[in-house]
Amino acid sequence: MPDTSTVAPAARKPLREGRRQAGPPGEPRRVAYLYVAPALIVFALFMAAPLVYAVWLSFFEWDGLSASTWVGLGNYVDVLTDSELRAPFLHAGVLVVFFSFIPVALGMLIAGLMTRARLRGLGFFRTVLFLPQVVALTVVAVAWRKIYEPDGSLNDALRAIGLDSFARGWLGDENFALASIGVVGIWVGTGLCTVLFLAGLSKVPRELYESARLDGAGFFREFRAVSMPAVRGEMAVALTLTLVAALRTFDLVYVMTSGGPGYASTVPAYEVYDRAMQKGEVGTGVTIALVLMVLILLATMLINRLSETAGDA
Amino acid sequence: MSGTRRQIGRVIATGGVVLALATAAACAPGDDGGSGTETKKEDVNTDISGVGDVTLTVWDQEVRGEQSKVMDQLNTAFEQKYPNVKIERVSKSFADLRKTLRLAITNDEPPDVVQANNGRSDMGQFVKAGLLQSLDGYAEAYGWADRFPDSVRALASYTDDGSTFGEGNLYGVPQLGEMVGLWYNKAKLAKLKVDPPKTTEEFEKVLQAAKDAGEVPIQYGDLDAWPGIHMFGFVQNQFVPRDDIRTLGFGREGGSWESDENVETAQTLADWADKGYFSDDFNGLGSDPAWQNFAKGKGVFLVQGTWMLAEDLVPALGDDLGFMLPPVGPSGEQTVTGGTGLPYAVTDASDNADVAAAYIDFITNEDAMKMMADAGQLPVVDSDQANVSGVRAEVFDAWNQVNSDDALVPYLDYATPDFYDTLTGNVQKLTAGDESPDDFLAALEEDYSGFVSENSGG
């Protein structure tokens, strides 16, 4: 292990430094483990052990019932080379745009506008925007399924304004099913992002905006120079939360399309369920879950790194 | 950043240690199941009044109103007949039962009697893992072979390695029968001035006439994907000989999805979709809204199971509702897709197999069938005894005819463990015009032939 002090300047992380190094005089270092032991045991039992067991399972071909066969890395090879599984992962990538990037962008814009305009009844709008977050996703899915029906309210609205040619069975159309699920993601995610950014922006002293305006900054300039840097932390949180939600989407797909039409809206989490619970391919299902977990881990690390780098800059 | 890297290093190190420990301690998941118990007739005890106090745990999926009440009544009657037996009933919906049963049945103390889904991914795997008891001895003792026709017993029979479906040992006995037929709106047919169509040719004429009259010819919603199995099966019933469908449906060697008859089937289904014989945007319409539309008087036909009978369609449409078997097509045979309700099976670990079998016999005897018929359910046997009228009589008569003609073919998704996904996904593509009939059948054939060669080889 490298000595932290040689890498990170002591001035930046004094607290960590203290804990890692000798500690206060006279106190043996190892006793610290006693303090963390309860938490560590809980962590080991309920987080680490199941994870390790999952990794263990991924080396087997197992139907969940009868004897299993050791296949080594076979499941991983299958998952990474199976063309049927490439589609679900690609779909998850598409959903990231809908669940994460668009809500973050929209949330930023709405928050910026709301802060600038000094709205009356801000609390009310905040509540309304946040509402989708507190509704269970299965309920959301059922509601939107009705909206997207061939005779649902979306198509009714389109027909009412003369856009009959746009009306369709949204979830039954190969080209629109995934995007239709994505739109629900925007609806759910935007509120969360907006509220996060509003909180971030409220920390910015009014004077900063005033001086920016005095310097002749317009909305976008002000946005870029004052608002954006102020919410960098919130941005990382929003991106992480929404990205994780996007990559592990299950409920919306399960209720709205069950992966259809054809295989147009399959996602990895749905495949995990389908293989492990429905088809009795526990090994493959667990392997997909682990690959998905690694992907999510990588994505969140990347976000953290980017936001830290931006912070250092 | 270095902090992050260091943390990761630690996580990996810790993980490695834990993994090493786990590897040392753990063994491969799952047991060597071997084959389940096979009780001989000589070992069977049919008089269970003397076995002492027994609590029998029963897992069923009859959560819906009428049938659930029937089950409660039957359980009470059984307890009255055998005061030494107490029934503990656990009732879950079909989907919940499927998921939880997989876990419960591998438990050290599983339920005694379970309603197991017939297909390969459920009952087949349970049999393979040795988790269910062969009921052959009991079947002989209780005379189930005489009571239940071959087609019914085949749907709960597997060879004891679980590889062949439809023959071998009997693993369960069902209560209810079901088939996917053609519901129709009598008032609409009268308005179109046509009789219920008996042949495919007549049927297509009615469909066109309905279309021309501005009606929805067939209410069909395939957003939930499973209705596609029934719609494809309904067309296939008319074109493909029964025995070919059985070979394919049971996933046995020797069939082909790319036969001329299957090509005609796929082409016809695609044509119907293309000609607008189904509801608009059917792939975006749920199955519930579809049948609800039909119940509200929108649509001339509905291809659906007889499970719709008791509580869904009759109250809405009353005397306007009619039921018939699929039209007879070029195959020249009356064929219908269907099967049984989930069979009641006995778990291998149950210590009370004699009691369990007596219970199964009791809930499927003549009195029980009559109770179910009175409650509006279609009993798997004895439906000819039932005193019913109206559309119920049409359904019951059709079922009797099917059984006496041996016209029943299995659900196609039984074919292979993956076939549900393969068939539903590709039917959606075929009907949407995204896939040609040839590509559609090639996809089915690939799944089927891959499974068949693996299944027979290993």
Short mmCIF file of C-alpha atoms in Angstrom, two decimals, chain A residues 57-268:
data_model
loop_
_atom_site.label_atom_id
_atom_site.label_comp_id
_atom_site.label_asym_id
_atom_site.label_seq_id
_atom_site.Cartn_x
_atom_site.Cartn_y
_atom_site.Cartn_z
CA LEU A 57 -22.86 -19.24 -8.45
CA SER A 58 -21.73 -17.58 -11.66
CA PHE A 59 -19.18 -20.34 -12.16
CA PHE A 60 -21.92 -22.97 -12.42
CA GLU A 61 -24.60 -24.03 -14.78
CA TRP A 62 -27.52 -24.53 -12.43
CA ASP A 63 -31.30 -24.72 -12.83
CA GLY A 64 -31.86 -23.80 -9.19
CA LEU A 65 -33.19 -27.26 -8.39
CA SER A 66 -31.01 -30.19 -9.38
CA ALA A 67 -27.26 -30.71 -9.29
CA SER A 68 -25.09 -28.03 -10.81
CA THR A 69 -22.21 -28.28 -13.24
CA TRP A 70 -18.97 -26.34 -12.85
CA VAL A 71 -18.40 -24.32 -16.00
CA GLY A 72 -15.63 -22.03 -14.81
CA LEU A 73 -15.75 -18.78 -16.73
CA GLY A 74 -18.12 -20.30 -19.28
CA ASN A 75 -21.05 -18.15 -18.21
CA TYR A 76 -18.96 -15.01 -18.56
CA VAL A 77 -17.84 -16.03 -22.03
CA ASP A 78 -21.49 -16.71 -22.92
CA VAL A 79 -22.72 -13.41 -21.57
CA LEU A 80 -20.01 -11.38 -23.24
CA THR A 81 -20.30 -13.12 -26.61
CA ASP A 82 -24.04 -13.80 -26.75
CA SER A 83 -25.51 -11.60 -29.45
CA GLU A 84 -28.94 -11.94 -27.85
CA LEU A 85 -27.56 -10.27 -24.76
CA ARG A 86 -25.88 -7.43 -26.57
CA ALA A 87 -29.26 -5.90 -27.33
CA PRO A 88 -30.37 -5.59 -23.68
CA PHE A 89 -27.13 -3.86 -22.76
CA LEU A 90 -27.46 -1.52 -25.72
CA HIS A 91 -31.02 -0.77 -24.67
CA ALA A 92 -29.76 0.07 -21.20
CA GLY A 93 -27.36 2.48 -22.86
CA VAL A 94 -30.25 4.15 -24.67
CA LEU A 95 -32.18 4.38 -21.43
CA VAL A 96 -29.22 6.15 -19.81
CA VAL A 97 -29.82 9.03 -22.20
CA PHE A 98 -33.51 9.16 -21.25
CA PHE A 99 -33.22 8.43 -17.56
CA SER A 100 -30.05 10.34 -16.85
CA PHE A 101 -28.72 12.82 -19.37
CA ILE A 102 -32.00 14.42 -20.39
CA PRO A 103 -33.38 14.74 -16.82
CA VAL A 104 -30.09 16.24 -15.63
CA ALA A 105 -30.10 18.74 -18.48
CA LEU A 106 -33.78 19.54 -18.05
CA GLY A 107 -33.43 19.73 -14.28
CA MET A 108 -30.55 22.16 -14.61
CA LEU A 109 -32.54 24.32 -17.00
CA ILE A 110 -35.67 24.33 -14.86
CA ALA A 111 -33.70 25.01 -11.70
CA GLY A 112 -31.85 27.83 -13.42
CA LEU A 113 -35.08 29.39 -14.61
CA MET A 114 -36.81 28.98 -11.28
CA THR A 115 -33.95 30.58 -9.39
CA ARG A 116 -33.69 33.45 -11.81
CA ALA A 117 -37.39 34.16 -11.96
CA ARG A 118 -37.92 34.15 -8.19
CA LEU A 119 -41.20 32.34 -8.61
CA ARG A 120 -43.96 32.73 -6.14
CA GLY A 121 -45.09 29.35 -4.77
CA LEU A 122 -41.71 27.79 -5.38
CA GLY A 123 -42.44 25.14 -2.75
CA PHE A 124 -45.55 24.09 -4.60
CA PHE A 125 -43.77 23.61 -7.90
CA ARG A 126 -40.98 21.79 -6.18
CA THR A 127 -43.47 19.35 -4.69
CA VAL A 128 -45.23 18.80 -7.99
CA LEU A 129 -41.95 18.21 -9.80
CA PHE A 130 -40.77 15.81 -7.14
CA LEU A 131 -44.02 13.88 -6.98
CA PRO A 132 -43.11 11.21 -9.59
CA GLN A 133 -40.19 10.23 -7.37
CA VAL A 134 -42.37 9.16 -4.47
CA VAL A 135 -44.80 7.07 -6.51
CA ALA A 136 -43.90 3.39 -6.73
CA LEU A 137 -42.51 2.64 -10.19
CA THR A 138 -44.96 -0.18 -10.80
CA VAL A 139 -47.81 2.28 -10.29
CA VAL A 140 -46.10 4.71 -12.63
CA ALA A 141 -45.74 1.92 -15.17
CA VAL A 142 -49.41 0.94 -14.99
CA ALA A 143 -50.48 4.55 -15.38
CA TRP A 144 -48.25 5.17 -18.38
CA ARG A 145 -49.29 1.91 -19.96
CA LYS A 146 -52.80 3.30 -20.02
CA ILE A 147 -51.59 6.62 -21.39
CA TYR A 148 -49.77 4.84 -24.24
CA GLU A 149 -52.70 2.56 -25.15
CA PRO A 150 -53.96 2.72 -28.74
CA ASP A 151 -57.04 4.47 -27.37
CA GLY A 152 -55.16 6.04 -24.49
CA SER A 153 -54.98 9.69 -23.59
CA LEU A 154 -51.77 10.39 -25.51
CA ASN A 155 -53.28 9.19 -28.79
CA ASP A 156 -56.56 10.95 -28.00
CA ALA A 157 -54.66 14.17 -27.51
CA LEU A 158 -52.74 13.71 -30.76
CA ARG A 159 -55.96 13.04 -32.65
CA ALA A 160 -57.65 16.03 -31.03
CA ILE A 161 -55.05 18.38 -32.46
CA GLY A 162 -55.12 16.77 -35.88
CA LEU A 163 -51.93 14.77 -35.60
CA ASP A 164 -53.71 11.49 -36.38
CA SER A 165 -50.77 10.14 -38.30
CA PHE A 166 -48.61 10.27 -35.17
CA ALA A 167 -51.08 8.26 -33.11
CA ARG A 168 -50.00 4.67 -32.68
CA GLY A 169 -49.77 1.81 -30.19
CA TRP A 170 -46.64 3.26 -28.69
CA LEU A 171 -45.54 0.27 -26.66
CA GLY A 172 -46.33 -2.13 -29.50
CA ASP A 173 -44.17 -0.35 -32.04
CA GLU A 174 -40.64 -1.70 -32.46
CA ASN A 175 -39.26 1.75 -33.10
CA PHE A 176 -40.99 3.54 -30.25
CA ALA A 177 -41.35 1.05 -27.39
CA LEU A 178 -37.96 1.69 -25.84
CA ALA A 179 -38.17 5.45 -26.29
CA SER A 180 -41.68 5.41 -24.79
CA ILE A 181 -40.29 3.76 -21.68
CA GLY A 182 -37.49 6.30 -21.76
CA VAL A 183 -39.96 9.18 -21.71
CA VAL A 184 -41.38 7.80 -18.47
CA GLY A 185 -37.82 7.89 -17.16
CA ILE A 186 -37.58 11.59 -18.05
CA TRP A 187 -40.85 12.20 -16.25
CA VAL A 188 -39.62 10.40 -13.16
CA GLY A 189 -36.06 11.70 -13.13
CA THR A 190 -36.47 15.37 -13.96
CA GLY A 191 -38.13 16.24 -10.66
CA LEU A 192 -35.35 14.67 -8.65
CA CYS A 193 -32.68 16.52 -10.60
CA THR A 194 -34.52 19.84 -10.39
CA VAL A 195 -34.94 19.63 -6.64
CA LEU A 196 -31.29 18.66 -6.20
CA PHE A 197 -30.11 21.57 -8.34
CA LEU A 198 -32.48 24.01 -6.66
CA ALA A 199 -30.91 23.06 -3.35
CA GLY A 200 -27.47 23.56 -4.84
CA LEU A 201 -28.32 26.91 -6.36
CA SER A 202 -29.83 28.20 -3.13
CA LYS A 203 -26.31 28.14 -1.67
CA VAL A 204 -25.08 30.63 -4.25
CA PRO A 205 -24.94 34.13 -2.79
CA ARG A 206 -27.25 36.55 -4.63
CA GLU A 207 -24.35 38.94 -4.96
CA LEU A 208 -22.62 36.60 -7.36
CA TYR A 209 -25.55 36.76 -9.76
CA GLU A 210 -25.83 40.49 -9.34
CA SER A 211 -22.19 41.07 -10.11
CA ALA A 212 -22.41 38.73 -13.07
CA ARG A 213 -25.31 40.73 -14.38
CA LEU A 214 -23.51 43.98 -13.77
CA ASP A 215 -20.70 42.58 -15.84
CA GLY A 216 -23.23 42.13 -18.61
CA ALA A 217 -23.69 38.37 -18.45
CA GLY A 218 -26.83 37.05 -20.13
CA PHE A 219 -28.80 34.04 -18.99
CA PHE A 220 -26.53 31.47 -20.58
CA ARG A 221 -23.31 33.17 -19.59
CA GLU A 222 -24.51 33.50 -16.04
CA PHE A 223 -25.66 29.89 -16.14
CA ARG A 224 -22.27 28.68 -17.26
CA ALA A 225 -20.13 30.88 -15.08
CA VAL A 226 -22.11 30.97 -11.84
CA SER A 227 -24.80 28.28 -11.65
CA MET A 228 -23.00 25.33 -13.18
CA PRO A 229 -19.88 25.45 -11.00
CA ALA A 230 -22.03 25.89 -7.91
CA VAL A 231 -23.93 22.66 -8.40
CA ARG A 232 -21.06 20.44 -9.44
CA GLY A 233 -21.52 18.22 -6.40
CA GLU A 234 -25.25 17.96 -6.95
CA MET A 235 -24.58 17.21 -10.60
CA ALA A 236 -22.46 14.22 -9.62
CA VAL A 237 -25.14 13.01 -7.24
CA ALA A 238 -27.91 13.46 -9.81
CA LEU A 239 -25.91 11.71 -12.52
CA THR A 240 -25.01 8.83 -10.25
CA LEU A 241 -28.54 8.28 -9.00
CA THR A 242 -30.19 8.52 -12.39
CA LEU A 243 -27.53 6.49 -14.15
CA VAL A 244 -27.82 3.66 -11.68
CA ALA A 245 -31.60 3.80 -12.02
CA ALA A 246 -31.28 3.69 -15.81
CA LEU A 247 -28.89 0.75 -15.92
CA ARG A 248 -30.90 -1.39 -13.57
CA THR A 249 -34.37 -0.54 -14.89
CA PHE A 250 -36.67 -3.46 -14.34
CA ASP A 251 -40.14 -2.50 -13.10
CA LEU A 252 -41.03 -0.25 -16.04
CA VAL A 253 -40.06 -2.86 -18.62
CA TYR A 254 -41.61 -5.74 -16.71
CA VAL A 255 -44.98 -4.04 -16.38
CA MET A 256 -45.12 -2.07 -19.61
CA THR A 257 -43.75 -4.32 -22.35
CA SER A 258 -42.12 -7.41 -20.80
CA GLY A 259 -39.29 -6.76 -23.23
CA GLY A 260 -41.43 -6.57 -26.36
CA PRO A 261 -42.54 -6.08 -29.01
CA GLY A 262 -40.26 -8.81 -30.28
CA TYR A 263 -37.19 -8.11 -28.21
CA ALA A 264 -37.19 -4.36 -28.75
CA SER A 265 -37.17 -3.30 -25.12
CA THR A 266 -35.30 -5.99 -23.24
CA VAL A 267 -32.91 -4.73 -20.56
CA PRO A 268 -30.24 -6.54 -18.53
#
